Short mmCIF file of C-alpha atoms in Angstrom, two decimals:
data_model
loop_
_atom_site.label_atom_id
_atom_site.label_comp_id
_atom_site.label_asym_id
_atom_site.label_seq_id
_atom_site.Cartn_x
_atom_site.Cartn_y
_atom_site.Cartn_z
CA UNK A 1 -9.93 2.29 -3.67
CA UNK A 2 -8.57 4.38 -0.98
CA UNK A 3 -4.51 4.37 -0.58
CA UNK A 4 -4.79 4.05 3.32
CA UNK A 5 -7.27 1.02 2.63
CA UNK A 6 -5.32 -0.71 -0.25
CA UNK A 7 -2.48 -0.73 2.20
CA UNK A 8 -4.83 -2.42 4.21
CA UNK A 9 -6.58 -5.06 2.40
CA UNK A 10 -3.35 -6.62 0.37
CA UNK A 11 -1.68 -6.57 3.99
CA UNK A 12 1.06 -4.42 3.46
CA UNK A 13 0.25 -2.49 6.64
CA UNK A 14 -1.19 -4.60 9.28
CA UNK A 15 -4.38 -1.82 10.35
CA UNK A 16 -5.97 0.75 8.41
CA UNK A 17 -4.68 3.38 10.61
CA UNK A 18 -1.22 2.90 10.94
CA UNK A 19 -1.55 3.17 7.07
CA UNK A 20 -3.18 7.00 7.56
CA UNK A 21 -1.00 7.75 10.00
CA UNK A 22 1.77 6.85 7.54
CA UNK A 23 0.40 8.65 4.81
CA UNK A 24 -0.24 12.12 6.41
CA UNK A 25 3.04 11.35 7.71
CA UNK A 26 4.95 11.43 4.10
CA UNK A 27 6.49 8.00 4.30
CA UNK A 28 3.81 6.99 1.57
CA UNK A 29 5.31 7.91 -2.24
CA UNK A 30 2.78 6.93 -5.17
CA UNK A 31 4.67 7.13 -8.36
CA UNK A 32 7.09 9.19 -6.93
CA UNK A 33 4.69 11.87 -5.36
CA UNK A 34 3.88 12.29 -1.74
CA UNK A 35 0.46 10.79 -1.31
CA UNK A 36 -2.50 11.19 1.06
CA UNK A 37 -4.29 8.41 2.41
CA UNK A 38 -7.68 9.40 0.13
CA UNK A 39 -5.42 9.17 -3.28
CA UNK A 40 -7.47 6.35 -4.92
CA UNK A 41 -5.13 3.28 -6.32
CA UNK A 42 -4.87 2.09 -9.53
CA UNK A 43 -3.08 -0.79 -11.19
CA UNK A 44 0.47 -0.04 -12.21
CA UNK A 45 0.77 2.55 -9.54
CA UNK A 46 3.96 2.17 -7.75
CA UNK A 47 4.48 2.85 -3.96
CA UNK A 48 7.12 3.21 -2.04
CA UNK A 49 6.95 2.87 1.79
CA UNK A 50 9.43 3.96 4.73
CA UNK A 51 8.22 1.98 7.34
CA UNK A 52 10.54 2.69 10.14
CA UNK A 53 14.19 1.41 9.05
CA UNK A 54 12.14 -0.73 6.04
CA UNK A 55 11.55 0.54 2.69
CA UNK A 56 9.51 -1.06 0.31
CA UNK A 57 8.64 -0.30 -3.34
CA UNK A 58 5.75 -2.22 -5.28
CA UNK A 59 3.85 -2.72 -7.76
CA UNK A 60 -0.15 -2.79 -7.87
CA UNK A 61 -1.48 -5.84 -9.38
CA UNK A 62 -4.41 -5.80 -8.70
CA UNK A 63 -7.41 -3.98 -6.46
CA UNK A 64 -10.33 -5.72 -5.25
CA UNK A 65 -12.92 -4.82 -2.15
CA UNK A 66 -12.16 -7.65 0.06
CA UNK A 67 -9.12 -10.17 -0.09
CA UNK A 68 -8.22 -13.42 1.67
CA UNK A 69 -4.71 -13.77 3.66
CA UNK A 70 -3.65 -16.36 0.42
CA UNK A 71 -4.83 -13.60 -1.84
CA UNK A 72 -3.40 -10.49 -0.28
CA UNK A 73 0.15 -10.99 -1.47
CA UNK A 74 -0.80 -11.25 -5.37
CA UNK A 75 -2.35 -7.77 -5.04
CA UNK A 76 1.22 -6.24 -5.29
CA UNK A 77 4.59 -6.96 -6.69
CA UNK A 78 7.78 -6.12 -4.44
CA UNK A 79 10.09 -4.33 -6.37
CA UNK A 80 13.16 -3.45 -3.71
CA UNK A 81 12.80 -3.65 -0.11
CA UNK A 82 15.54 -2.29 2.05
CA UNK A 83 15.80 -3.19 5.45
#
């Protein structure tokens, strides 16, 4: 699955393009690489996120198509978050 769409679906980034615009940005970091919003997501990829004065690292989980709200959080694993 797409990075900017993962970001998406487990409701890390509220809409799909704020998460491209983040990506072709360089605020997204995939296993410590600068990633583009087409890199396709695997489980046990880490990302790391500088969203504004936030920073988040986490873990993928999981990656599915479609995910409910009660779902979306056990797609990922917070490692640190910095505010």
């Amino acid at each position: 699955m797409r990075l900017d769409k993962y970001l998406k679906i487990s409701r890390i980034i509220k809409r799909r393009t704020v998460a491209n615009e983040a990506c072709d940005a360089g605020r997204v970091l995939v296993n410590g690489k600068i990633a583009r919003a087409s890199y396709d997501v695997k489980v046990g990829d880490v990302l790391e996120l500088q969203l504004g004065a936030r920073a988040v690292k986490a873990e993928v989980l999981s990656v599915s198509e479609y995910a409910k709200k009660e779902e979306a959080a056990g797609m990922y694993r917070i490692l640190e978050e910095a505010v």
